[in-house]
Tab-separated table of C-alpha atoms in Angstrom:
chain	number	residue	atom	x	y	z
I	83	MET	CA	-52.892	-15.854	-150.700
I	84	ILE	CA	-55.668	-12.880	-151.571
I	85	ARG	CA	-54.917	-13.664	-155.147
I	86	ILE	CA	-54.636	-17.936	-154.749
I	87	TYR	CA	-58.322	-17.067	-152.885
I	88	PHE	CA	-59.302	-15.306	-156.164
I	89	LEU	CA	-58.448	-17.562	-159.294
I	90	CYS	CA	-59.507	-20.583	-156.988
I	91	LEU	CA	-63.463	-18.322	-157.242
I	92	LEU	CA	-63.446	-17.188	-160.463
I	93	THR	CA	-62.465	-20.649	-161.371
I	94	ALA	CA	-65.492	-21.937	-159.363
I	95	LEU	CA	-68.172	-19.427	-160.565
I	96	THR	CA	-66.513	-20.131	-164.627
I	97	ILE	CA	-67.097	-23.732	-163.790
I	98	PHE	CA	-71.021	-23.372	-162.342
I	99	GLY	CA	-72.502	-20.941	-164.696
I	100	CYS	CA	-72.302	-18.246	-162.427
I	101	VAL	CA	-69.747	-16.211	-165.446
I	102	ARG	CA	-71.615	-16.305	-168.218
I	103	GLN	CA	-70.133	-15.114	-171.770
I	104	PRO	CA	-72.103	-12.677	-173.167
I	105	VAL	CA	-74.914	-13.766	-176.115
I	106	LEU	CA	-73.936	-13.913	-179.624
I	107	MET	CA	-76.983	-11.265	-181.875
I	108	VAL	CA	-77.124	-13.283	-184.997
I	109	GLU	CA	-77.889	-10.184	-188.298
I	110	LEU	CA	-78.671	-11.332	-190.877
I	111	THR	CA	-78.384	-8.154	-193.823
I	112	PRO	CA	-79.335	-8.664	-197.669
I	113	ARG	CA	-76.383	-7.781	-199.460
I	114	SER	CA	-76.540	-7.082	-203.206
I	115	LEU	CA	-78.503	-9.304	-206.512
I	116	LYS	CA	-77.354	-9.489	-209.356
I	117	ALA	CA	-80.367	-10.397	-212.323
I	118	VAL	CA	-77.193	-12.475	-215.559
I	119	ASN	CA	-80.605	-13.904	-217.276
I	120	LEU	CA	-84.135	-13.136	-216.723
I	121	GLU	CA	-87.290	-15.052	-216.601
I	122	GLU	CA	-89.480	-12.377	-218.143
I	123	THR	CA	-88.214	-12.524	-221.773
I	124	THR	CA	-91.273	-11.337	-223.651
I	125	SER	CA	-91.133	-7.662	-221.314
I	126	ARG	CA	-87.699	-8.287	-220.989
I	127	GLN	CA	-88.145	-6.827	-217.125
I	128	ASP	CA	-88.681	-9.384	-213.805
I	129	GLU	CA	-90.653	-8.696	-210.748
I	130	LEU	CA	-88.951	-9.641	-207.521
I	131	MET	CA	-89.887	-9.871	-204.168
I	132	MET	CA	-88.062	-11.571	-201.711
I	133	ALA	CA	-88.689	-13.308	-198.141
I	134	TYR	CA	-86.257	-13.963	-195.306
I	135	SER	CA	-86.112	-14.951	-192.025
I	136	LEU	CA	-84.090	-15.916	-188.523
I	137	THR	CA	-85.252	-19.134	-187.055
I	138	SER	CA	-84.014	-20.091	-183.155
I	139	TYR	CA	-83.339	-23.280	-181.809
I	140	ASP	CA	-82.554	-23.833	-177.641
I	141	ALA	CA	-80.443	-26.835	-176.407
I	142	GLN	CA	-83.549	-29.385	-176.543
I	143	ASN	CA	-83.901	-28.290	-180.551
I	144	LYS	CA	-86.940	-26.750	-179.912
I	145	ALA	CA	-87.537	-23.508	-181.579
I	146	VAL	CA	-87.944	-21.100	-179.190
I	147	ALA	CA	-88.527	-17.501	-181.279
I	148	VAL	CA	-88.926	-15.968	-185.217
I	149	VAL	CA	-87.828	-12.859	-186.945
I	150	ASN	CA	-89.139	-12.103	-190.524
I	151	GLY	CA	-87.606	-9.833	-193.020
I	152	GLY	CA	-89.259	-9.031	-196.275
I	153	TRP	CA	-88.257	-6.900	-200.101
I	154	GLY	CA	-89.775	-6.398	-203.351
I	155	VAL	CA	-91.809	-5.355	-205.293
I	156	GLU	CA	-89.192	-4.189	-207.656
I	157	PRO	CA	-88.158	-4.785	-211.768
I	158	VAL	CA	-85.039	-6.158	-212.374
I	159	GLN	CA	-83.626	-5.612	-215.696
I	160	LYS	CA	-81.240	-8.422	-217.118
I	161	ASP	CA	-77.297	-7.870	-216.322
I	162	GLN	CA	-78.834	-5.608	-213.576
I	163	GLN	CA	-76.520	-4.870	-209.760
I	164	ILE	CA	-78.401	-4.027	-207.250
I	165	ASP	CA	-76.937	-3.291	-204.178
I	166	LEU	CA	-79.930	-4.083	-201.370
I	167	ARG	CA	-78.462	-1.867	-198.576
I	168	ALA	CA	-79.130	1.185	-200.531
I	169	GLY	CA	-81.820	4.122	-201.112
I	170	PRO	CA	-85.329	4.180	-199.780
I	171	HIS	CA	-86.491	0.510	-200.265
I	172	SER	CA	-83.703	-1.378	-199.337
I	173	ALA	CA	-83.805	-4.493	-197.610
I	174	LYS	CA	-83.470	-4.255	-193.852
I	175	THR	CA	-81.228	-5.879	-191.710
I	176	ILE	CA	-83.168	-8.140	-189.263
I	177	ASN	CA	-82.211	-10.034	-185.404
I	178	LEU	CA	-81.817	-12.772	-182.851
I	179	ALA	CA	-80.573	-14.314	-180.111
I	180	LEU	CA	-78.866	-17.732	-180.085
I	181	PRO	CA	-79.713	-19.478	-177.319
I	182	ARG	CA	-76.763	-21.031	-175.574
I	183	ASN	CA	-76.203	-24.333	-177.126
I	184	GLY	CA	-78.791	-24.162	-179.899
I	185	ARG	CA	-78.910	-22.666	-183.164
I	186	ILE	CA	-80.198	-21.028	-185.411
I	187	VAL	CA	-80.996	-21.198	-189.446
I	188	ALA	CA	-81.404	-17.830	-191.797
I	189	SER	CA	-83.761	-18.959	-194.307
I	190	LEU	CA	-84.458	-16.524	-197.619
I	191	VAL	CA	-86.506	-16.686	-200.965
I	192	LEU	CA	-85.744	-15.380	-203.844
I	193	ILE	CA	-89.793	-14.654	-205.820
I	194	GLU	CA	-90.711	-13.449	-209.067
I	195	VAL	CA	-94.716	-12.383	-208.742
I	196	ASP	CA	-97.069	-12.334	-211.273
I	197	ASP	CA	-99.478	-10.290	-210.038
I	198	TYR	CA	-98.190	-7.695	-208.794
I	199	ASN	CA	-101.090	-5.833	-206.952
I	200	ARG	CA	-101.409	-9.017	-203.671
I	201	ALA	CA	-97.140	-9.266	-203.067
I	202	LYS	CA	-97.024	-5.198	-202.763
I	203	GLN	CA	-100.053	-6.359	-200.063
I	204	THR	CA	-97.943	-8.987	-198.818
I	205	LEU	CA	-94.949	-7.973	-198.552
I	206	ALA	CA	-96.643	-4.286	-196.696
I	207	LYS	CA	-97.928	-7.930	-194.612
I	208	ILE	CA	-94.078	-9.037	-193.968
I	209	GLN	CA	-92.560	-5.114	-193.763
I	210	LYS	CA	-95.079	-4.072	-190.703
I	211	ILE	CA	-93.877	-7.026	-188.699
I	212	GLN	CA	-90.424	-6.559	-190.187
I	213	ASN	CA	-87.853	-7.832	-186.765
I	214	LEU	CA	-90.564	-8.450	-184.368
I	215	ALA	CA	-89.741	-12.187	-182.533
I	216	ALA	CA	-92.540	-13.968	-182.620
I	217	LEU	CA	-92.937	-17.229	-180.147
I	218	PRO	CA	-93.285	-20.417	-182.755
I	219	ILE	CA	-97.162	-22.057	-182.338
I	220	GLY	CA	-97.593	-25.865	-181.318
I	221	LEU	CA	-95.871	-28.116	-184.176
I	222	LEU	CA	-95.400	-24.866	-186.549
I	223	LEU	CA	-91.827	-25.523	-186.836
I	224	MET	CA	-90.688	-28.877	-185.568
I	225	ALA	CA	-87.081	-29.351	-184.984
I	226	THR	CA	-87.606	-32.485	-186.453
I	227	GLU	CA	-89.048	-32.102	-189.793
I	228	ALA	CA	-86.535	-31.714	-193.020
I	229	LEU	CA	-87.726	-27.447	-193.816
I	230	THR	CA	-86.821	-26.269	-196.511
I	231	PRO	CA	-85.713	-22.984	-196.671
I	232	LEU	CA	-89.146	-21.957	-198.027
I	233	LYS	CA	-91.302	-23.582	-195.543
I	234	TYR	CA	-88.953	-22.153	-192.773
I	235	VAL	CA	-90.229	-18.823	-194.046
I	236	SER	CA	-93.611	-19.424	-194.064
I	237	ALA	CA	-93.695	-20.627	-191.460
I	238	GLY	CA	-92.379	-17.903	-189.726
I	239	LEU	CA	-94.572	-15.098	-191.393
I	240	VAL	CA	-97.241	-17.010	-190.348
I	241	ALA	CA	-95.962	-17.652	-186.785
I	242	SER	CA	-95.785	-13.907	-186.270
I	243	GLY	CA	-99.508	-13.572	-186.750
I	244	VAL	CA	-99.275	-12.623	-190.510
I	245	GLY	CA	-101.028	-15.396	-191.578
I	246	LEU	CA	-99.441	-16.021	-194.693
I	247	GLN	CA	-98.630	-18.775	-196.393
I	248	LEU	CA	-96.203	-18.775	-199.096
I	249	LEU	CA	-96.459	-21.844	-199.695
I	250	ASP	CA	-99.598	-21.351	-200.699
I	251	LYS	CA	-98.846	-18.270	-202.700
I	252	LEU	CA	-96.234	-19.643	-205.460
I	253	ASP	CA	-99.687	-21.112	-207.226
I	254	ASP	CA	-99.033	-18.444	-209.794
I	255	ASP	CA	-95.382	-17.384	-209.232
I	256	ASP	CA	-92.112	-17.784	-209.983
I	257	LEU	CA	-89.528	-19.409	-207.287
I	258	LEU	CA	-86.616	-18.484	-208.318
I	259	GLY	CA	-84.950	-19.919	-205.642
I	260	GLN	CA	-83.965	-20.360	-201.685
I	261	SER	CA	-81.043	-20.204	-199.491
I	262	SER	CA	-80.737	-21.811	-196.159
I	263	VAL	CA	-77.778	-21.361	-193.588
I	264	GLU	CA	-77.222	-22.945	-189.592
I	265	LEU	CA	-75.206	-22.088	-187.529
I	266	HIS	CA	-74.597	-23.702	-183.844
I	267	GLU	CA	-73.742	-22.271	-180.876
I	268	THR	CA	-71.035	-23.993	-179.686
I	269	GLU	CA	-69.258	-24.117	-182.600
I	270	VAL	CA	-68.568	-20.420	-183.855
I	271	ARG	CA	-68.246	-19.281	-179.770
I	272	GLN	CA	-65.076	-22.227	-180.591
I	273	LYS	CA	-64.485	-20.850	-184.241
I	274	LYS	CA	-64.926	-17.329	-182.641
I	275	GLN	CA	-66.533	-17.195	-186.264
I	276	ARG	CA	-68.382	-13.695	-186.023
I	277	PHE	CA	-68.911	-12.932	-189.756
I	278	VAL	CA	-70.150	-14.883	-193.453
I	279	ARG	CA	-70.589	-13.826	-196.020
I	280	VAL	CA	-72.975	-16.188	-198.434
I	281	PRO	CA	-72.961	-16.472	-201.939
I	282	ALA	CA	-75.835	-18.120	-203.767
I	283	VAL	CA	-76.547	-19.018	-207.702
I	284	PHE	CA	-79.688	-19.299	-208.576
I	285	THR	CA	-80.461	-20.826	-212.315
I	286	GLY	CA	-83.625	-22.871	-213.575
I	287	GLN	CA	-86.553	-22.277	-216.783
I	288	ASN	CA	-89.420	-21.609	-217.087
I	289	LEU	CA	-91.128	-23.076	-220.851
I	290	ASN	CA	-88.124	-21.521	-223.362
I	291	ASP	CA	-86.767	-18.833	-220.786
I	292	SER	CA	-83.760	-19.751	-218.517
I	293	PHE	CA	-83.033	-17.867	-215.768
I	294	GLU	CA	-79.682	-16.883	-213.956
I	295	TYR	CA	-79.715	-14.414	-210.038
I	296	ARG	CA	-76.763	-14.252	-208.140
I	297	LEU	CA	-77.638	-13.323	-204.806
I	298	GLU	CA	-75.125	-12.497	-201.589
I	299	TYR	CA	-76.309	-11.972	-197.890
I	300	ASP	CA	-74.981	-11.236	-194.818
I	301	ILE	CA	-73.911	-13.076	-191.338
I	302	LYS	CA	-72.940	-10.884	-188.990
I	303	LEU	CA	-72.541	-12.002	-184.729
I	304	LYS	CA	-72.530	-9.769	-182.074
I	305	SER	CA	-71.746	-9.670	-178.448
I	306	VAL	CA	-74.841	-8.571	-176.756
I	307	LYS	CA	-74.458	-8.285	-172.715
I	308	ILE	CA	-77.401	-8.986	-170.598
I	309	ARG	CA	-77.738	-6.517	-167.687
I	310	PRO	CA	-80.346	-7.504	-165.055
I	311	VAL	CA	-84.115	-5.332	-164.429
I	312	ARG	CA	-83.728	-3.552	-161.304
I	313	GLN	CA	-85.708	-4.612	-158.519
């Protein structure tokens, strides 16, 4: 009798949300980058910068938080393979909680910079606020707008107080490529999905030079228990 009562109580608590599933934390980690062909064949090297972000939306499709990360500015030669996780200048992991019945958009852009000093200043600003969650302001990240990965990253930096629009900084720089992945909380729980390795191939042409970069980044999901604050 006691066992039946306990099972009924447990079922009721689950239905009414008293027994909650652990919060899922999403991690984005740039993994590797290979320069198959360069944009700058004259100098025989490209100077690269990478910016990436995680943007979360709640069940009402409202942007609620954003975190940013950055890597570079690094010279890269043809056929060079870079382990983005190694060394003192590795690309750091960023993470953000996946809202209940919401979604997260992971975005990444790769840029070949022409102005080295300005790019270093830009990267320093990004790394200063790296992985610090910020609240999107006003209509900065409208869920109804069709946003490119570049717009997500740019808007995320502004929301974090950097006051920087990557879109405005690309007059002299070259966007080599952009990539984005969207994760829905209900889908990843149903599939019990905990890891995604995202391959991205960036190709294009600048004047007479053709370039190709192959990038991989990882997205991991970890369960985190939120403990109540004791009074």
